[in-house]
Each structure stands twice: as C-alpha cells, then as structure tokens.
Rosetta silent file (secondary structure, phi, psi, omega in degrees, C-alpha in Angstrom):
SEQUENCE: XXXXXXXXXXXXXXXXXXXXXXXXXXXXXXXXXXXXXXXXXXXXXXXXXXXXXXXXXXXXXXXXXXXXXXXXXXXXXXXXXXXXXXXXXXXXXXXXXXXXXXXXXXXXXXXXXXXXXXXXXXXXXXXXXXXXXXXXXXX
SCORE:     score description
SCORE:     0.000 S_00000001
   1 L     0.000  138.551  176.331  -45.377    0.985   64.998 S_00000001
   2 L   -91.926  173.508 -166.678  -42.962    3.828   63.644 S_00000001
   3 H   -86.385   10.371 -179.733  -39.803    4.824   64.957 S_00000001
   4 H   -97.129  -47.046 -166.393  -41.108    8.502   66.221 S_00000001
   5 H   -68.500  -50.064  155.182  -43.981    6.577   68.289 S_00000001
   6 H    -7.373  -87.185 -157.670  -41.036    3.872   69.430 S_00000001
   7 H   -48.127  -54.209 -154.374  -39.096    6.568   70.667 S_00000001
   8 H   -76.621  -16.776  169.243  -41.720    8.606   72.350 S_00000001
   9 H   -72.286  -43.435  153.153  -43.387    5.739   74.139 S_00000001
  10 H   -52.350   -5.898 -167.385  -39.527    4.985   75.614 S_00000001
  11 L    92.601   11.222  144.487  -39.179    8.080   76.773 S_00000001
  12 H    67.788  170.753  155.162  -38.170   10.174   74.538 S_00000001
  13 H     5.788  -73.408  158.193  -36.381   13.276   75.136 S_00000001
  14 H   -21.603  -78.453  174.918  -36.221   12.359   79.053 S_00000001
  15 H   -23.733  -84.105  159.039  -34.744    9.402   78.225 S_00000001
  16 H   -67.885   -5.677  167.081  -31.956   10.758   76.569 S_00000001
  17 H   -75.234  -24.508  159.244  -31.229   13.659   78.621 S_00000001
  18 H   -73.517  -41.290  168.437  -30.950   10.893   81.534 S_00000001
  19 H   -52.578  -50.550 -165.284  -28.564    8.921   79.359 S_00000001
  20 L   -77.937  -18.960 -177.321  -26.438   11.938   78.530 S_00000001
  21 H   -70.912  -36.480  163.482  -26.521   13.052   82.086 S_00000001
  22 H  -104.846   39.782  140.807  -25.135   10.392   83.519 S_00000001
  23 H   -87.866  -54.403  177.668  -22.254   10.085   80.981 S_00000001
  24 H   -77.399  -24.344  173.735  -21.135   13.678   82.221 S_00000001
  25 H   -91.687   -2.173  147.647  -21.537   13.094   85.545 S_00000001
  26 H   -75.616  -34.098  170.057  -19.829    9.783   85.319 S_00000001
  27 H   -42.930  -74.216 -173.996  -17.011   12.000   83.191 S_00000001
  28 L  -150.710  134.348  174.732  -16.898   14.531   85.436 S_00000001
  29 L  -146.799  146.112  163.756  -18.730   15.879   88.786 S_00000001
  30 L   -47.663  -59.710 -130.682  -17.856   18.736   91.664 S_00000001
  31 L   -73.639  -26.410  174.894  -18.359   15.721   94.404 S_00000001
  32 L    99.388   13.254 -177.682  -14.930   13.966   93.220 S_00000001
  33 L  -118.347   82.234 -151.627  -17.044   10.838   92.483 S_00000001
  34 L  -145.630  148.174  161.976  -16.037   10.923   88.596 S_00000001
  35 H   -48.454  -68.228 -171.422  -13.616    8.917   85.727 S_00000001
  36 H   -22.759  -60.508 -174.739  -12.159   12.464   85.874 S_00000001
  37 H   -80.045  -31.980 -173.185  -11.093   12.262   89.819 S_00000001
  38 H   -71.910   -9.839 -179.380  -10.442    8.424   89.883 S_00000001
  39 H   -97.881  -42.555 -160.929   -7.675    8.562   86.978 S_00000001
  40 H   -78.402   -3.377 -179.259   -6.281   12.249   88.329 S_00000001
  41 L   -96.933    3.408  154.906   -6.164   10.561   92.272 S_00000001
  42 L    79.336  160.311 -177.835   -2.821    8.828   90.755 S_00000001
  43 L   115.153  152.832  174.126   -2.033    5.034   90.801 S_00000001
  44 L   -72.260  153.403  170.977   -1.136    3.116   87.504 S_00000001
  45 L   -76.838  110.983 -173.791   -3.448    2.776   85.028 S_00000001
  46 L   -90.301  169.119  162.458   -5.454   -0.442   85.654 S_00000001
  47 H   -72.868  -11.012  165.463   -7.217   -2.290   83.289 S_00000001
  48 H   -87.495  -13.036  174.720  -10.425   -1.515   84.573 S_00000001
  49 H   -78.419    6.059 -177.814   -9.709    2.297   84.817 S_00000001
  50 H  -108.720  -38.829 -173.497   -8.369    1.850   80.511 S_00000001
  51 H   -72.039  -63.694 -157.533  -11.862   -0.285   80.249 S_00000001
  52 H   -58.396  -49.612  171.616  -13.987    2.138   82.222 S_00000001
  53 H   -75.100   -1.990  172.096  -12.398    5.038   79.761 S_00000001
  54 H   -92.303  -28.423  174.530  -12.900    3.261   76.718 S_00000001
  55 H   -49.635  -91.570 -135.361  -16.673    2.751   77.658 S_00000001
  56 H   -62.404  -38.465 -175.333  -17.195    6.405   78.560 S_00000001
  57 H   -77.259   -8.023 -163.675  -15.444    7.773   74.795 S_00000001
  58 H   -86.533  -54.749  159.902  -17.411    5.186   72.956 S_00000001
  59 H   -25.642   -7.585 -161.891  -20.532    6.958   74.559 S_00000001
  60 H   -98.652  -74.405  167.767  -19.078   10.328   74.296 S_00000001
  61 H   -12.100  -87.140 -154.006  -18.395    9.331   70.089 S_00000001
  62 H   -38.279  -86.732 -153.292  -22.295    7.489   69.953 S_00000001
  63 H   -55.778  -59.014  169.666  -23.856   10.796   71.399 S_00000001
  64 H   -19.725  -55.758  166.489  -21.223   13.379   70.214 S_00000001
  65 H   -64.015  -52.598 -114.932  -21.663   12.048   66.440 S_00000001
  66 H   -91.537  -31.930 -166.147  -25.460   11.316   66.901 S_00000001
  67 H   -77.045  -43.817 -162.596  -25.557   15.568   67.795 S_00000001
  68 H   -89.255  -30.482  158.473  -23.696   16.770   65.140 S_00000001
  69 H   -56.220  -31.478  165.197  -25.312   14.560   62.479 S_00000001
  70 H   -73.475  -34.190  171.379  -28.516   16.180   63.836 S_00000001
  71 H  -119.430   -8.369  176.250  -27.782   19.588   64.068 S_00000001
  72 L    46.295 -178.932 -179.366  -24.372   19.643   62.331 S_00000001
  73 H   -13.880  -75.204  167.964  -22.473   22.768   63.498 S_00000001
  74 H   -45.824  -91.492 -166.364  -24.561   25.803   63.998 S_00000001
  75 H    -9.762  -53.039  175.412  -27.310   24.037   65.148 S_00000001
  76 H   -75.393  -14.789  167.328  -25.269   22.544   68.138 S_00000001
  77 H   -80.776  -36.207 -172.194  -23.651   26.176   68.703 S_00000001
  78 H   -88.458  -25.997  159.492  -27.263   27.551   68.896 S_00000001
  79 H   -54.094  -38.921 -158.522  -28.464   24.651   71.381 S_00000001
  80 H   -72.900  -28.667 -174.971  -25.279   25.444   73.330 S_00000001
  81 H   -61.655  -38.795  172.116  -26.494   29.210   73.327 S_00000001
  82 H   -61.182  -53.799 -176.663  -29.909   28.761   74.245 S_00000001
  83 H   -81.981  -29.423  164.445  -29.551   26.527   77.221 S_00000001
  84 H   -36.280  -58.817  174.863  -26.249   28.864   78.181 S_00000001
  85 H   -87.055    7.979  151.769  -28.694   31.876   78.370 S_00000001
  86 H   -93.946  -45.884  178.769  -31.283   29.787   80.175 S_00000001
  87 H   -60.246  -36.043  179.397  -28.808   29.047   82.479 S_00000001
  88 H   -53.503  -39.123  148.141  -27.865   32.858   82.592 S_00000001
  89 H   -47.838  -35.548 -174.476  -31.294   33.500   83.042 S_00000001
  90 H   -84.627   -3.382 -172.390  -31.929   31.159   85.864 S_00000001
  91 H   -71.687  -52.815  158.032  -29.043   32.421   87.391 S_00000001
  92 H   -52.248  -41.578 -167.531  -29.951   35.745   87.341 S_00000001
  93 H   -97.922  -53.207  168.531  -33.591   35.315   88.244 S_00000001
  94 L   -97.363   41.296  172.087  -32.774   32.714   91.551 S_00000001
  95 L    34.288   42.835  179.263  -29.580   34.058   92.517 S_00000001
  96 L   -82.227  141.850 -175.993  -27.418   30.792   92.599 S_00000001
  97 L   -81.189  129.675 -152.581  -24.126   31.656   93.608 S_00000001
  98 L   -70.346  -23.106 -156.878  -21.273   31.495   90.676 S_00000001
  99 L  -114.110   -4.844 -159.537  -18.590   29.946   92.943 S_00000001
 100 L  -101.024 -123.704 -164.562  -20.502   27.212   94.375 S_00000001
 101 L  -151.137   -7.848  145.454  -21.139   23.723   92.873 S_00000001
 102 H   -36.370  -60.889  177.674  -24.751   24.525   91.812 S_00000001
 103 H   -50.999  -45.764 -170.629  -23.185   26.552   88.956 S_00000001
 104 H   -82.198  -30.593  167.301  -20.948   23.611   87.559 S_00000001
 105 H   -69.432  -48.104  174.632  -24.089   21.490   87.824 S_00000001
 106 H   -70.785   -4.841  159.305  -26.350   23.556   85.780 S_00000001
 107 H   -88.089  -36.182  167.563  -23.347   23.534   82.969 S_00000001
 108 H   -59.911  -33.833 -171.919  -22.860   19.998   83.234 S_00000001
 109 H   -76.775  -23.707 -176.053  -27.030   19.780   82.791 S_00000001
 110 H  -106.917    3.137  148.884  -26.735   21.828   80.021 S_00000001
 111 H   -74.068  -66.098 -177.571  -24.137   20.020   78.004 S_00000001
 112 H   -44.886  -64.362 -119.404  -26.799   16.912   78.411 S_00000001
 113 H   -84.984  -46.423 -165.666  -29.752   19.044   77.453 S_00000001
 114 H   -87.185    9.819  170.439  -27.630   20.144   74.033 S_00000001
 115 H   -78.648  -48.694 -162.355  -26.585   16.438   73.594 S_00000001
 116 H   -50.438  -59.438  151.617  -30.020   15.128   74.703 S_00000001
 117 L    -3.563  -71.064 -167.598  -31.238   17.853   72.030 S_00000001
 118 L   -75.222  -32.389  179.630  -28.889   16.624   69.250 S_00000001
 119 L  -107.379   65.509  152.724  -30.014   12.529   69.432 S_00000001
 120 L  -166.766   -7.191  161.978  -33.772   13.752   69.695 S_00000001
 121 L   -54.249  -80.747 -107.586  -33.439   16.636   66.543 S_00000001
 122 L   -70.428  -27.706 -147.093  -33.779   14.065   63.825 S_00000001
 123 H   -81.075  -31.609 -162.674  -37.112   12.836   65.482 S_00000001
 124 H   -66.672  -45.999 -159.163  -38.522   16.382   66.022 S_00000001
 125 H   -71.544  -37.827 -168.968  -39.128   18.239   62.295 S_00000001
 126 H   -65.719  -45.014  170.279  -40.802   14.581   60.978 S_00000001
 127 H   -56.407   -9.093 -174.658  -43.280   14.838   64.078 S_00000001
 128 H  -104.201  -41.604 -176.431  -43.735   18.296   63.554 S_00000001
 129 H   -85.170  -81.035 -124.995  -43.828   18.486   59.532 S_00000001
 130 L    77.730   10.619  159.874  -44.788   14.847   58.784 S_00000001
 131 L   -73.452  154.434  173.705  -41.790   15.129   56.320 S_00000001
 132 L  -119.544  129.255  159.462  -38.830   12.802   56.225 S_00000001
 133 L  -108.789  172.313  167.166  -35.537   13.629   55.470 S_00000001
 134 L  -112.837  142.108  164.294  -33.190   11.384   54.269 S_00000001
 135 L   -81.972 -160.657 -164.792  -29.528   11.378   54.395 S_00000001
 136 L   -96.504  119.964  160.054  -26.771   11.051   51.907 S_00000001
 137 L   -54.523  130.150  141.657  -24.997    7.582   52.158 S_00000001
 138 L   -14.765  118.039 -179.394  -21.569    7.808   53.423 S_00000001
 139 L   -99.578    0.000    0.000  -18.846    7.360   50.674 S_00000001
C-alpha cells in the first residue's frame, strides 16, 4: 500500500484539519476553556500547566514545520489568503456578526484549514501529477 492511499484511507485531509483544530482550540478559544485562559487566570506555574505547554508547542513546531516545508512561504501566505477571503465571503454572504464569537471561530477554523492544508500539500501534486518530488537532505 503507498503512503498517498495510507493517508487517504485515514482520513486524510479531515483528519488533519481535526488534529489542527483541536490544537487551536486547546491554544486558544472565546469560551475561556483554553491553555491560553488557564495560564492567564493566574496561580504559579504548575508542572502540569509547563507539561500541558510543552505538549501544545511541540504540536504547534510538528504542524507549523510540516506547513512550511509544504508550502514554504508564499504558499502558506496564499492559503492564509484564500481561506481569509472565504471567510470574508461567508461573512458577507450570511451576515455573521463581526463582534460576536462566531467571527473568532471562523479565524481560528481557518488557521486549521491553512495548517490542515500545509501537512496534506506534499500528498496532493503526487496524487494529482503521479510525480514525486524529493527533497534536499538537510546539511
């Protein structure tokens, strides 16, 4: 079995856009149920709130690299653009209101979607092409 059928039998795209979703919304959420609010609601730094933040950057790193080796620069500026102006579109077309907690959810969804994006590039041109590329070893 190849690693494009692997992935896509795991879910795929989904898959990681659920993974990345629940990073940021473990990170940060409007509800106050977030790393974000439990280290900013004060109290010493425990060891499980320095363990719970070292989990969440080594996930931020693993996806964070995994995007930018896949799309390197632009490429992750033009994901951010696209789903930006889909949200601006959806915004525009069902009138969700800018101050409300809707808004900060469909930005948080759309940082996963250009992460989800970025660890699901590499898979997309060889399924599309049948080409491989390879990279460069690290020196």
């Amino acid at each position: 079995m190849d690693e494009t059928a692997a992935a896509m039998r795991l879910g795929g795209f989904p898959l990681r856009f659920l993974v990345a979703a629940a990073l940021i919304l473990a990170t940060y959420n409007p509800e106050g149920y977030s790393y974000f609010h439990w280290v900013r609601a004060g109290g010493p730094i425990t060891p499980l709130k320095a363990f719970a933040g070292v989990c969440l950057a080594i996930a931020w790193v693993f996806l964070l690299r995994a995007t930018m080796r896949s799309l390197h620069l632009v490429g992750t500026i033009l994901a951010a653009a696209f789903f930006g102006t889909l949200v601006w579109l959806l915004i525009t077309w069902l009138h969700v209101d800018a101050e409300g907690h809707a808004l900060v959810y469909l930005i948080l969804l759309c940082v996963a979607a250009v992460v989800a994006t970025g660890s699901s590039w590499s898979l997309f041109p060889r399924k599309v092409t049948g080409q491989v590329d390879v990279d460069e070893p690290e020196r």
